Every structure is written in structure tokens, then in C-alpha cells.
Amino acid sequence: QVHLVESGGGVVQPGRSPRLSCAASGFTFRTYGMHWVRQAPGKGLEWVAVISYDGSSKYYADSVKGRFTISRDNSENTLYLQMDSLRAEDTAVYYCAKESGSSMGLDAWGQGTTVTVSS
Amino acid sequence: QSALTQPASVSGSPGQSITISCTGASTDVDDYKYVSWYQQHPGKAPKLIISGVSNRPSGVSIRFSASKSGITASLTISGLQAEDEADYYCSSYTASFFYVFGTGTKVTVL
């Protein structure tokens, strides 16, 4: 079955640039759009970014535009989120999620990786 | 980028039906058939329960149903059960900035 495993989280100092990874298995990764979604402590879901199946199209939330970069390696079945110029308000659980296709629902999610921005 | 508006909380007794609203705008909910709903239990990842406005993925209980009218989408849970106690989020595609979630609704089973 579909399996998504995020990694790369932890405690990070403001201004640092960690990269999150999401290892995918159980489906044909190269044929699906992929998203990053985050959830700050005690808060709701916030959409972060999406990348098309082939990596040719990328869109970002205004809150991360110019600081975060989504990418993918279809040969390694891995999704990435490069996070630059981190701020305290970027502290959250970061989930990767698979797009279901034409309905644009996110039908599979990883367990999440926690990023805490703190000096 | 404004989130879609949901009531903060909704409650009901076992066996009852409840409805959660999700209000957007003409540039998202009203304009596209890409409204989804997610269920999230504490400490867990969200789970897709409705996509394409009213379609239930395989394995999702038929007690969950959804619809859309204008700028407002709705999720109805029929025959409320204790296991339905969770947070629920709507989402929509939006031409302005691609994707947006609702503010979230906490469902309490009394």
C-alpha cells in the first residue's frame, strides 16, 4: 500500500536552511503531484507547496514563497522541501501528501516530521 | 491567502446527524469542483474522507456525505459514533494560490 515517510525535522536555529525529505513507496511516484502541508502546534492545517508529477510546475503559499523550494527525484521516489531563512512561525509538523488525481484530494499522508525553529 | 471559514466546534449525541459548513469565495469553493474534506484524530495525520465535492474514497464510511452550493460546502456525518470525534478540515483548489484549507472544526460526541 501507499507509504510516505518524512524525515529531516528537528530543532533548527532561525535563519538556518534544513531540507525535509519524503520517501514514497507503494505507488507509481512519478505519475502523481505531491504536496507539503504543515500544522503549527495547536493550530489548523496550512497548505505549503505543490509540485507536479514531472517537477515542471511548482506553487507556493505566500507565507513561504521565496524562502522554501519544493523538488522531487522521481528516480529515487523522493520529495523534498528546502527551507531557507527559517522563522519562528515556521515551527510546525510538516506532512507530505500524495494528490489523488483529477479530484485534487490528498489521499495519502506521511506521519509528519516536526520542525522547531528556536535559538 | 485567507483560509476557508468553518465553525470552530460542532457537537451531537450518538446516532444523531451533524453538518459542518465551509465557506469560501467565488474564486475557490464556488468556482471549482475540487472541494475535499479531511478527518484528523489527535496526534495523527489527516485522512481524506471526501474529494471532488461529494465523492467518498474506498473504505470511507457511507455515514459521511458532502455537497456544495455556491460558496459554501457542507459535510454531514450521519449516525454519529464515538469514533467520529475528531477535527475536520475542508479544502479547495483556488486559482489565486492553488490550494487552501478551512479553519477546522472540532466535532464532539456528547
Tab-separated table of C-alpha atoms in Angstrom:
chain	number	residue	atom	x	y	z
A	1	GLN	CA	0.000	0.000	0.000
A	2	VAL	CA	0.966	3.667	-0.223
A	3	HIS	CA	3.639	4.667	2.255
A	4	LEU	CA	5.094	8.132	2.814
A	5	VAL	CA	7.873	8.722	5.331
A	6	GLU	CA	9.118	12.214	6.136
A	7	SER	CA	12.499	12.977	7.654
A	8	GLY	CA	14.810	15.914	8.262
A	9	GLY	CA	12.968	17.675	11.055
A	10	GLY	CA	14.382	18.741	14.404
A	11	VAL	CA	15.341	21.849	16.316
A	12	VAL	CA	16.739	24.458	13.956
A	13	GLN	CA	18.113	27.926	14.652
A	14	PRO	CA	16.439	30.909	12.964
A	15	GLY	CA	17.985	31.640	9.581
A	16	ARG	CA	19.213	28.092	9.058
A	17	SER	CA	18.293	26.023	5.990
A	18	PRO	CA	17.251	22.429	6.606
A	19	ARG	CA	15.885	20.142	3.918
A	20	LEU	CA	12.977	17.836	4.529
A	21	SER	CA	12.642	14.563	2.644
A	22	CYS	CA	9.658	12.337	1.957
A	23	ALA	CA	10.336	8.773	0.827
A	24	ALA	CA	7.452	7.296	-1.167
A	25	SER	CA	6.579	3.684	-1.874
A	26	GLY	CA	3.613	1.549	-2.875
A	27	PHE	CA	2.560	3.623	-5.882
A	28	THR	CA	3.992	4.982	-9.127
A	29	PHE	CA	5.502	8.110	-7.641
A	30	ARG	CA	6.425	9.721	-10.973
A	31	THR	CA	2.778	9.972	-12.045
A	32	TYR	CA	1.348	11.961	-9.130
A	33	GLY	CA	1.517	15.525	-7.917
A	34	MET	CA	2.845	15.882	-4.388
A	35	HIS	CA	2.194	18.439	-1.660
A	36	TRP	CA	3.678	19.690	1.589
A	37	VAL	CA	1.231	20.701	4.323
A	38	ARG	CA	2.150	21.972	7.772
A	39	GLN	CA	0.436	22.285	11.132
A	40	ALA	CA	1.704	24.631	13.816
A	41	PRO	CA	1.278	23.466	17.437
A	42	GLY	CA	-2.400	23.563	18.363
A	43	LYS	CA	-3.347	25.102	15.013
A	44	GLY	CA	-5.031	24.027	11.808
A	45	LEU	CA	-3.652	22.700	8.558
A	46	GLU	CA	-1.790	25.106	6.286
A	47	TRP	CA	-1.005	24.229	2.690
A	48	VAL	CA	2.655	24.942	1.881
A	49	ALA	CA	3.544	23.868	-1.654
A	50	VAL	CA	2.786	21.530	-4.549
A	51	ILE	CA	4.871	20.059	-7.348
A	52	SER	CA	3.542	18.432	-10.498
A	53	TYR	CA	4.248	14.804	-11.348
A	54	ASP	CA	7.243	15.691	-13.502
A	55	GLY	CA	8.501	18.630	-11.460
A	56	SER	CA	7.739	21.160	-14.181
A	57	SER	CA	5.190	23.139	-12.153
A	58	LYS	CA	5.507	24.359	-8.599
A	59	TYR	CA	3.267	26.584	-6.498
A	60	TYR	CA	3.753	28.004	-3.021
A	61	ALA	CA	1.764	29.597	-0.229
A	62	ASP	CA	2.518	33.294	0.163
A	63	SER	CA	3.881	32.628	3.665
A	64	VAL	CA	6.791	30.574	2.269
A	65	LYS	CA	7.199	31.930	-1.258
A	66	GLY	CA	10.801	32.937	-1.917
A	67	ARG	CA	12.069	31.019	1.148
A	68	PHE	CA	11.008	27.390	0.560
A	69	THR	CA	11.659	25.276	-2.539
A	70	ILE	CA	9.816	22.072	-3.367
A	71	SER	CA	11.513	19.494	-5.578
A	72	ARG	CA	11.400	15.807	-6.375
A	73	ASP	CA	13.620	12.988	-7.605
A	74	ASN	CA	11.460	10.527	-9.492
A	75	SER	CA	14.367	8.115	-9.865
A	76	GLU	CA	14.594	7.894	-6.067
A	77	ASN	CA	10.838	8.215	-5.327
A	78	THR	CA	11.596	11.117	-3.023
A	79	LEU	CA	10.026	14.511	-2.424
A	80	TYR	CA	11.965	17.388	-0.870
A	81	LEU	CA	11.317	20.710	0.806
A	82	GLN	CA	14.291	23.055	1.062
A	83	MET	CA	13.579	25.545	3.817
A	84	ASP	CA	15.649	28.731	3.805
A	85	SER	CA	15.596	31.751	6.115
A	86	LEU	CA	13.570	29.954	8.745
A	87	ARG	CA	11.462	31.965	11.169
A	88	ALA	CA	9.876	31.097	14.485
A	89	GLU	CA	6.477	30.985	12.779
A	90	ASP	CA	7.678	28.113	10.585
A	91	THR	CA	7.608	25.845	13.638
A	92	ALA	CA	5.197	23.044	12.755
A	93	VAL	CA	4.675	19.428	11.878
A	94	TYR	CA	5.364	19.087	8.170
A	95	TYR	CA	3.431	16.458	6.227
A	96	CYS	CA	3.993	15.283	2.690
A	97	ALA	CA	0.858	14.191	0.878
A	98	LYS	CA	0.000	12.498	-2.404
A	99	GLU	CA	-2.523	14.062	-4.738
A	100	SER	CA	-5.291	11.678	-5.755
A	101	GLY	CA	-5.514	12.843	-9.326
A	102	SER	CA	-8.373	14.603	-11.033
A	103	SER	CA	-10.291	15.349	-7.828
A	104	MET	CA	-7.219	17.007	-6.286
A	105	GLY	CA	-7.826	15.460	-2.881
A	106	LEU	CA	-4.782	14.423	-0.857
A	107	ASP	CA	-5.370	10.699	-0.459
A	108	ALA	CA	-2.221	9.619	1.345
A	109	TRP	CA	-0.220	11.373	4.051
A	110	GLY	CA	3.003	10.689	5.864
A	111	GLN	CA	3.255	10.636	9.641
A	112	GLY	CA	4.840	14.088	9.649
A	113	THR	CA	8.195	15.468	10.765
A	114	THR	CA	8.446	18.226	13.361
A	115	VAL	CA	10.466	21.353	12.709
A	116	THR	CA	11.063	23.605	15.706
A	117	VAL	CA	12.703	26.939	14.980
A	118	SER	CA	14.411	28.160	18.103
A	119	SER	CA	17.660	29.786	19.109
B	1	GLN	CA	-4.326	33.911	1.452
B	2	SER	CA	-7.394	33.549	3.646
B	3	ALA	CA	-8.470	30.186	4.965
B	4	LEU	CA	-11.939	28.867	4.241
B	5	THR	CA	-14.289	29.541	7.163
B	6	GLN	CA	-15.584	26.666	9.290
B	7	PRO	CA	-17.346	26.685	12.669
B	8	ALA	CA	-14.865	26.125	15.484
B	9	SER	CA	-16.899	23.325	17.018
B	10	VAL	CA	-19.937	21.152	16.407
B	11	SER	CA	-21.364	18.566	18.773
B	12	GLY	CA	-24.013	15.880	18.723
B	13	SER	CA	-25.222	12.802	20.535
B	14	PRO	CA	-24.561	9.277	19.307
B	15	GLY	CA	-26.880	8.395	16.443
B	16	GLN	CA	-27.609	11.997	15.529
B	17	SER	CA	-26.584	13.763	12.330
B	18	ILE	CA	-24.413	16.851	12.260
B	19	THR	CA	-23.386	19.182	9.447
B	20	ILE	CA	-20.199	21.194	9.141
B	21	SER	CA	-20.139	24.187	6.831
B	22	CYS	CA	-17.178	25.504	4.865
B	23	THR	CA	-17.491	28.982	3.402
B	24	GLY	CA	-15.144	30.264	0.748
B	25	ALA	CA	-15.427	32.662	-2.150
B	26	SER	CA	-16.249	32.859	-5.830
B	27	THR	CA	-12.578	32.152	-6.632
B	28	ASP	CA	-12.415	28.835	-4.819
B	29	VAL	CA	-15.375	26.821	-3.478
B	30	ASP	CA	-17.886	28.362	-5.875
B	31	ASP	CA	-15.717	28.094	-8.953
B	32	TYR	CA	-14.301	24.588	-8.796
B	33	LYS	CA	-15.412	21.011	-8.159
B	34	TYR	CA	-12.266	20.408	-6.106
B	35	VAL	CA	-13.547	20.572	-2.555
B	36	SER	CA	-12.192	17.903	-0.206
B	37	TRP	CA	-12.742	17.026	3.445
B	38	TYR	CA	-10.264	15.551	5.912
B	39	GLN	CA	-10.615	13.907	9.315
B	40	GLN	CA	-7.804	14.245	11.828
B	41	HIS	CA	-7.644	12.468	15.159
B	42	PRO	CA	-5.305	13.882	17.847
B	43	GLY	CA	-1.667	13.196	17.109
B	44	LYS	CA	-2.453	11.577	13.772
B	45	ALA	CA	-2.083	12.592	10.157
B	46	PRO	CA	-5.190	13.822	8.336
B	47	LYS	CA	-7.265	11.320	6.386
B	48	LEU	CA	-9.150	12.096	3.174
B	49	ILE	CA	-12.856	11.338	3.596
B	50	ILE	CA	-14.383	13.298	0.691
B	51	SER	CA	-12.919	14.523	-2.595
B	52	GLY	CA	-14.344	16.168	-5.696
B	53	VAL	CA	-17.083	17.815	-3.578
B	54	SER	CA	-19.014	14.635	-2.741
B	55	ASN	CA	-17.019	11.510	-3.581
B	56	ARG	CA	-16.073	9.049	-0.854
B	57	PRO	CA	-12.765	7.229	-1.287
B	58	SER	CA	-12.849	3.486	-0.966
B	59	GLY	CA	-13.136	2.398	2.650
B	60	VAL	CA	-14.712	5.582	3.976
B	61	SER	CA	-17.975	5.072	5.826
B	62	ILE	CA	-21.195	5.880	3.958
B	63	ARG	CA	-22.169	7.887	7.031
B	64	PHE	CA	-20.042	10.694	5.585
B	65	SER	CA	-21.642	12.731	2.821
B	66	ALA	CA	-20.953	16.145	1.360
B	67	SER	CA	-22.293	18.742	-1.027
B	68	LYS	CA	-21.704	22.259	-2.287
B	69	SER	CA	-23.899	25.235	-3.045
B	70	GLY	CA	-22.363	28.456	-4.218
B	71	ILE	CA	-19.527	29.498	-1.965
B	72	THR	CA	-20.443	27.058	0.810
B	73	ALA	CA	-19.590	23.378	1.041
B	74	SER	CA	-21.037	21.078	3.694
B	75	LEU	CA	-20.065	17.800	5.318
B	76	THR	CA	-22.741	15.711	7.018
B	77	ILE	CA	-21.985	12.893	9.430
B	78	SER	CA	-24.996	10.635	9.924
B	79	GLY	CA	-25.458	8.186	12.771
B	80	LEU	CA	-22.767	9.903	14.834
B	81	GLN	CA	-20.402	7.490	16.575
B	82	ALA	CA	-17.778	7.964	19.275
B	83	GLU	CA	-15.020	7.294	16.729
B	84	ASP	CA	-16.164	10.327	14.728
B	85	GLU	CA	-14.853	12.637	17.433
B	86	ALA	CA	-12.001	14.423	15.652
B	87	ASP	CA	-11.049	17.600	13.838
B	88	TYR	CA	-12.433	18.088	10.335
B	89	TYR	CA	-10.978	20.300	7.623
B	90	CYS	CA	-12.324	21.291	4.248
B	91	SER	CA	-10.056	22.319	1.390
B	92	SER	CA	-10.420	23.763	-2.071
B	93	TYR	CA	-8.428	24.464	-5.150
B	94	THR	CA	-8.184	28.179	-5.807
B	95	ALA	CA	-6.921	29.803	-8.959
B	96	SER	CA	-5.348	32.557	-6.900
B	97	PHE	CA	-2.865	30.493	-4.925
B	98	PHE	CA	-3.602	26.890	-5.770
B	99	TYR	CA	-4.803	25.270	-2.537
B	100	VAL	CA	-6.387	26.389	0.722
B	101	PHE	CA	-7.632	24.643	3.860
B	102	GLY	CA	-10.510	25.560	6.104
B	103	THR	CA	-10.042	26.793	9.657
B	104	GLY	CA	-11.029	23.410	11.062
B	105	THR	CA	-13.969	22.134	13.122
B	106	LYS	CA	-13.737	20.100	16.300
B	107	VAL	CA	-16.505	17.513	16.441
B	108	THR	CA	-17.510	16.363	19.900
B	109	VAL	CA	-19.711	13.344	20.515
B	110	LEU	CA	-21.702	14.014	23.650
